[in-house]
Amino acid sequence: MIEEIKALGPSDPERFELANTAWYALDRIAHRQGADQAEAFAGLQSSYEGLRALLGPDHPRTFPLLANEGFAAADINAERGADTLKDYVTRIERERTRRQMPTDRQTFLEGSGNAYQRYAFVAAEANKVLDAFNGTELS
């Protein structure tokens, strides 16, 4: 799949989204097997950075890719995962405040709840107590 995605144009957002999904699946497999996650993690970072460069850092389409990177980082190193997921939560919260209707803000959060919880847990694991509390409070 990763090789076939290269056929998509460099300005096609789906190129990066599909690559990120594939790398995330490979990361989960590596993690469950106790294998090295370095290659998959690098792929996650690359696909996120590519989409971010294409659409801008605050474009909502980049958010799921950042969450995937944060989940993978959390498995490798709690502190790094907490930092990445904190960035994700900050971007989500910023986008939520831009929404006019309370129902839109609620709906936007519902798709992100598991990342907030993972942020809280990994921040606690990294001994970042205030971040853990913040993640719990926001979720």
PDB file of C-alpha atoms in Angstrom:
ATOM      1  CA  MET A   1       0.000   0.000   0.000  1.00  0.00           C
ATOM      2  CA  ILE A   2       2.771   2.404   0.886  1.00  0.00           C
ATOM      3  CA  GLU A   3       4.405   1.885  -2.500  1.00  0.00           C
ATOM      4  CA  GLU A   4       1.101   2.314  -4.374  1.00  0.00           C
ATOM      5  CA  ILE A   5       0.371   5.571  -2.532  1.00  0.00           C
ATOM      6  CA  LYS A   6       3.414   7.106  -4.205  1.00  0.00           C
ATOM      7  CA  ALA A   7       1.381   7.100  -7.433  1.00  0.00           C
ATOM      8  CA  LEU A   8      -0.817   9.827  -5.955  1.00  0.00           C
ATOM      9  CA  GLY A   9       0.350  13.344  -6.683  1.00  0.00           C
ATOM     10  CA  PRO A  10       2.484  15.199  -4.140  1.00  0.00           C
ATOM     11  CA  SER A  11      -0.270  17.795  -3.736  1.00  0.00           C
ATOM     12  CA  ASP A  12      -2.984  15.210  -3.039  1.00  0.00           C
ATOM     13  CA  PRO A  13      -3.830  15.195   0.686  1.00  0.00           C
ATOM     14  CA  GLU A  14      -4.999  11.580   0.437  1.00  0.00           C
ATOM     15  CA  ARG A  15      -1.432  10.565  -0.361  1.00  0.00           C
ATOM     16  CA  PHE A  16      -0.391  11.546   3.154  1.00  0.00           C
ATOM     17  CA  GLU A  17      -3.572  10.391   4.900  1.00  0.00           C
ATOM     18  CA  LEU A  18      -3.422   6.906   3.353  1.00  0.00           C
ATOM     19  CA  ALA A  19       0.298   6.625   4.029  1.00  0.00           C
ATOM     20  CA  ASN A  20      -0.276   7.607   7.652  1.00  0.00           C
ATOM     21  CA  THR A  21      -2.983   4.970   8.027  1.00  0.00           C
ATOM     22  CA  ALA A  22      -0.699   2.306   6.560  1.00  0.00           C
ATOM     23  CA  TRP A  23       2.236   3.306   8.751  1.00  0.00           C
ATOM     24  CA  TYR A  24      -0.015   3.349  11.800  1.00  0.00           C
ATOM     25  CA  ALA A  25      -1.178  -0.199  11.075  1.00  0.00           C
ATOM     26  CA  LEU A  26       2.453  -1.288  10.720  1.00  0.00           C
ATOM     27  CA  ASP A  27       3.321   0.503  13.951  1.00  0.00           C
ATOM     28  CA  ARG A  28       0.537  -1.281  15.853  1.00  0.00           C
ATOM     29  CA  ILE A  29       1.691  -4.649  14.496  1.00  0.00           C
ATOM     30  CA  ALA A  30       5.315  -3.940  15.446  1.00  0.00           C
ATOM     31  CA  HIS A  31       4.267  -2.823  18.921  1.00  0.00           C
ATOM     32  CA  ARG A  32       2.161  -5.914  19.548  1.00  0.00           C
ATOM     33  CA  GLN A  33       4.943  -8.182  18.349  1.00  0.00           C
ATOM     34  CA  GLY A  34       7.540  -6.392  20.447  1.00  0.00           C
ATOM     35  CA  ALA A  35       9.430  -5.447  17.281  1.00  0.00           C
ATOM     36  CA  ASP A  36      11.254  -2.235  16.478  1.00  0.00           C
ATOM     37  CA  GLN A  37       8.824   0.563  15.679  1.00  0.00           C
ATOM     38  CA  ALA A  38      11.432   2.968  14.291  1.00  0.00           C
ATOM     39  CA  GLU A  39      10.584   2.575  10.599  1.00  0.00           C
ATOM     40  CA  ALA A  40       6.840   2.843  11.140  1.00  0.00           C
ATOM     41  CA  PHE A  41       7.294   5.824  13.455  1.00  0.00           C
ATOM     42  CA  ALA A  42       9.444   7.578  10.859  1.00  0.00           C
ATOM     43  CA  GLY A  43       6.707   6.928   8.285  1.00  0.00           C
ATOM     44  CA  LEU A  44       4.102   8.407  10.616  1.00  0.00           C
ATOM     45  CA  GLN A  45       6.207  11.506  11.138  1.00  0.00           C
ATOM     46  CA  SER A  46       6.908  11.888   7.441  1.00  0.00           C
ATOM     47  CA  SER A  47       3.280  11.569   6.390  1.00  0.00           C
ATOM     48  CA  TYR A  48       2.144  14.027   9.069  1.00  0.00           C
ATOM     49  CA  GLU A  49       4.840  16.546   8.141  1.00  0.00           C
ATOM     50  CA  GLY A  50       3.987  16.182   4.447  1.00  0.00           C
ATOM     51  CA  LEU A  51       0.300  16.908   4.988  1.00  0.00           C
ATOM     52  CA  ARG A  52       1.107  19.699   7.410  1.00  0.00           C
ATOM     53  CA  ALA A  53       3.407  21.310   4.816  1.00  0.00           C
ATOM     54  CA  LEU A  54       0.682  20.982   2.185  1.00  0.00           C
ATOM     55  CA  LEU A  55      -2.319  22.251   4.189  1.00  0.00           C
ATOM     56  CA  GLY A  56      -0.779  24.215   7.048  1.00  0.00           C
ATOM     57  CA  PRO A  57      -0.221  23.291  10.692  1.00  0.00           C
ATOM     58  CA  ASP A  58      -3.711  24.169  11.895  1.00  0.00           C
ATOM     59  CA  HIS A  59      -5.750  22.476   9.179  1.00  0.00           C
ATOM     60  CA  PRO A  60      -8.177  19.974  10.774  1.00  0.00           C
ATOM     61  CA  ARG A  61      -7.251  17.264   8.245  1.00  0.00           C
ATOM     62  CA  THR A  62      -3.797  17.103   9.809  1.00  0.00           C
ATOM     63  CA  PHE A  63      -5.100  16.369  13.303  1.00  0.00           C
ATOM     64  CA  PRO A  64      -5.738  12.606  12.979  1.00  0.00           C
ATOM     65  CA  LEU A  65      -2.231  12.133  11.599  1.00  0.00           C
ATOM     66  CA  LEU A  66      -0.762  13.965  14.593  1.00  0.00           C
ATOM     67  CA  ALA A  67      -2.815  11.793  16.952  1.00  0.00           C
ATOM     68  CA  ASN A  68      -1.461   8.636  15.278  1.00  0.00           C
ATOM     69  CA  GLU A  69       2.069   9.949  15.704  1.00  0.00           C
ATOM     70  CA  GLY A  70       1.335  10.713  19.346  1.00  0.00           C
ATOM     71  CA  PHE A  71      -0.030   7.224  20.041  1.00  0.00           C
ATOM     72  CA  ALA A  72       3.053   5.631  18.473  1.00  0.00           C
ATOM     73  CA  ALA A  73       5.397   7.989  20.314  1.00  0.00           C
ATOM     74  CA  ALA A  74       3.683   7.155  23.606  1.00  0.00           C
ATOM     75  CA  ASP A  75       4.503   3.477  23.120  1.00  0.00           C
ATOM     76  CA  ILE A  76       8.163   4.276  22.509  1.00  0.00           C
ATOM     77  CA  ASN A  77       8.732   7.012  25.096  1.00  0.00           C
ATOM     78  CA  ALA A  78       6.144   8.388  27.533  1.00  0.00           C
ATOM     79  CA  GLU A  79       7.599  11.895  27.656  1.00  0.00           C
ATOM     80  CA  ARG A  80       7.778  12.227  23.888  1.00  0.00           C
ATOM     81  CA  GLY A  81       4.265  10.812  23.541  1.00  0.00           C
ATOM     82  CA  ALA A  82       2.942  13.249  26.131  1.00  0.00           C
ATOM     83  CA  ASP A  83       4.503  16.169  24.289  1.00  0.00           C
ATOM     84  CA  THR A  84       3.078  15.096  20.923  1.00  0.00           C
ATOM     85  CA  LEU A  85      -0.382  14.407  22.326  1.00  0.00           C
ATOM     86  CA  LYS A  86      -0.304  17.727  24.190  1.00  0.00           C
ATOM     87  CA  ASP A  87       0.313  19.414  20.828  1.00  0.00           C
ATOM     88  CA  TYR A  88      -2.636  17.470  19.406  1.00  0.00           C
ATOM     89  CA  VAL A  89      -4.979  18.398  22.286  1.00  0.00           C
ATOM     90  CA  THR A  90      -3.911  22.047  22.050  1.00  0.00           C
ATOM     91  CA  ARG A  91      -4.732  22.127  18.328  1.00  0.00           C
ATOM     92  CA  ILE A  92      -8.084  20.417  18.870  1.00  0.00           C
ATOM     93  CA  GLU A  93      -9.011  22.843  21.643  1.00  0.00           C
ATOM     94  CA  ARG A  94      -8.024  25.802  19.491  1.00  0.00           C
ATOM     95  CA  GLU A  95     -10.203  24.507  16.657  1.00  0.00           C
ATOM     96  CA  ARG A  96     -13.102  23.813  19.020  1.00  0.00           C
ATOM     97  CA  THR A  97     -13.109  27.413  20.230  1.00  0.00           C
ATOM     98  CA  ARG A  98     -13.409  28.573  16.627  1.00  0.00           C
ATOM     99  CA  ARG A  99     -16.688  26.692  16.233  1.00  0.00           C
ATOM    100  CA  GLN A 100     -19.752  28.885  16.643  1.00  0.00           C
ATOM    101  CA  MET A 101     -22.381  26.390  17.755  1.00  0.00           C
ATOM    102  CA  PRO A 102     -22.023  24.451  21.026  1.00  0.00           C
ATOM    103  CA  THR A 103     -23.173  21.297  19.253  1.00  0.00           C
ATOM    104  CA  ASP A 104     -20.376  21.721  16.689  1.00  0.00           C
ATOM    105  CA  ARG A 105     -17.829  22.041  19.497  1.00  0.00           C
ATOM    106  CA  GLN A 106     -19.218  18.911  21.173  1.00  0.00           C
ATOM    107  CA  THR A 107     -19.226  16.894  17.961  1.00  0.00           C
ATOM    108  CA  PHE A 108     -15.658  17.919  17.182  1.00  0.00           C
ATOM    109  CA  LEU A 109     -14.526  16.744  20.621  1.00  0.00           C
ATOM    110  CA  GLU A 110     -16.361  13.407  20.421  1.00  0.00           C
ATOM    111  CA  GLY A 111     -14.076  12.236  17.641  1.00  0.00           C
ATOM    112  CA  SER A 112     -11.009  13.032  19.735  1.00  0.00           C
ATOM    113  CA  GLY A 113     -11.895  11.707  23.182  1.00  0.00           C
ATOM    114  CA  ASN A 114      -9.641   8.656  23.067  1.00  0.00           C
ATOM    115  CA  ALA A 115      -6.621  10.853  22.287  1.00  0.00           C
ATOM    116  CA  TYR A 116      -7.410  13.052  25.287  1.00  0.00           C
ATOM    117  CA  GLN A 117      -7.513   9.996  27.533  1.00  0.00           C
ATOM    118  CA  ARG A 118      -4.282   8.604  26.107  1.00  0.00           C
ATOM    119  CA  TYR A 119      -2.698  12.033  26.629  1.00  0.00           C
ATOM    120  CA  ALA A 120      -3.750  12.011  30.292  1.00  0.00           C
ATOM    121  CA  PHE A 121      -2.419   8.486  30.879  1.00  0.00           C
ATOM    122  CA  VAL A 122       0.892   8.963  29.091  1.00  0.00           C
ATOM    123  CA  ALA A 123       1.447  12.332  30.789  1.00  0.00           C
ATOM    124  CA  ALA A 124       0.949  10.612  34.143  1.00  0.00           C
ATOM    125  CA  GLU A 125       3.387   7.892  33.097  1.00  0.00           C
ATOM    126  CA  ALA A 126       5.909  10.611  32.168  1.00  0.00           C
ATOM    127  CA  ASN A 127       5.339  12.188  35.605  1.00  0.00           C
ATOM    128  CA  LYS A 128       3.821  15.315  34.042  1.00  0.00           C
ATOM    129  CA  VAL A 129       1.132  15.691  36.666  1.00  0.00           C
ATOM    130  CA  LEU A 130      -0.327  19.005  35.495  1.00  0.00           C
ATOM    131  CA  ASP A 131      -0.528  17.778  31.906  1.00  0.00           C
ATOM    132  CA  ALA A 132      -2.221  14.575  33.097  1.00  0.00           C
ATOM    133  CA  PHE A 133      -4.753  16.594  35.041  1.00  0.00           C
ATOM    134  CA  ASN A 134      -5.297  18.902  32.063  1.00  0.00           C
ATOM    135  CA  GLY A 135      -5.929  15.950  29.737  1.00  0.00           C
ATOM    136  CA  THR A 136      -8.378  14.415  32.175  1.00  0.00           C
ATOM    137  CA  GLU A 137     -10.160  17.701  32.736  1.00  0.00           C
ATOM    138  CA  LEU A 138     -10.503  18.459  29.025  1.00  0.00           C
ATOM    139  CA  SER A 139     -11.766  14.981  28.193  1.00  0.00           C
TER     140      SER A 139
END
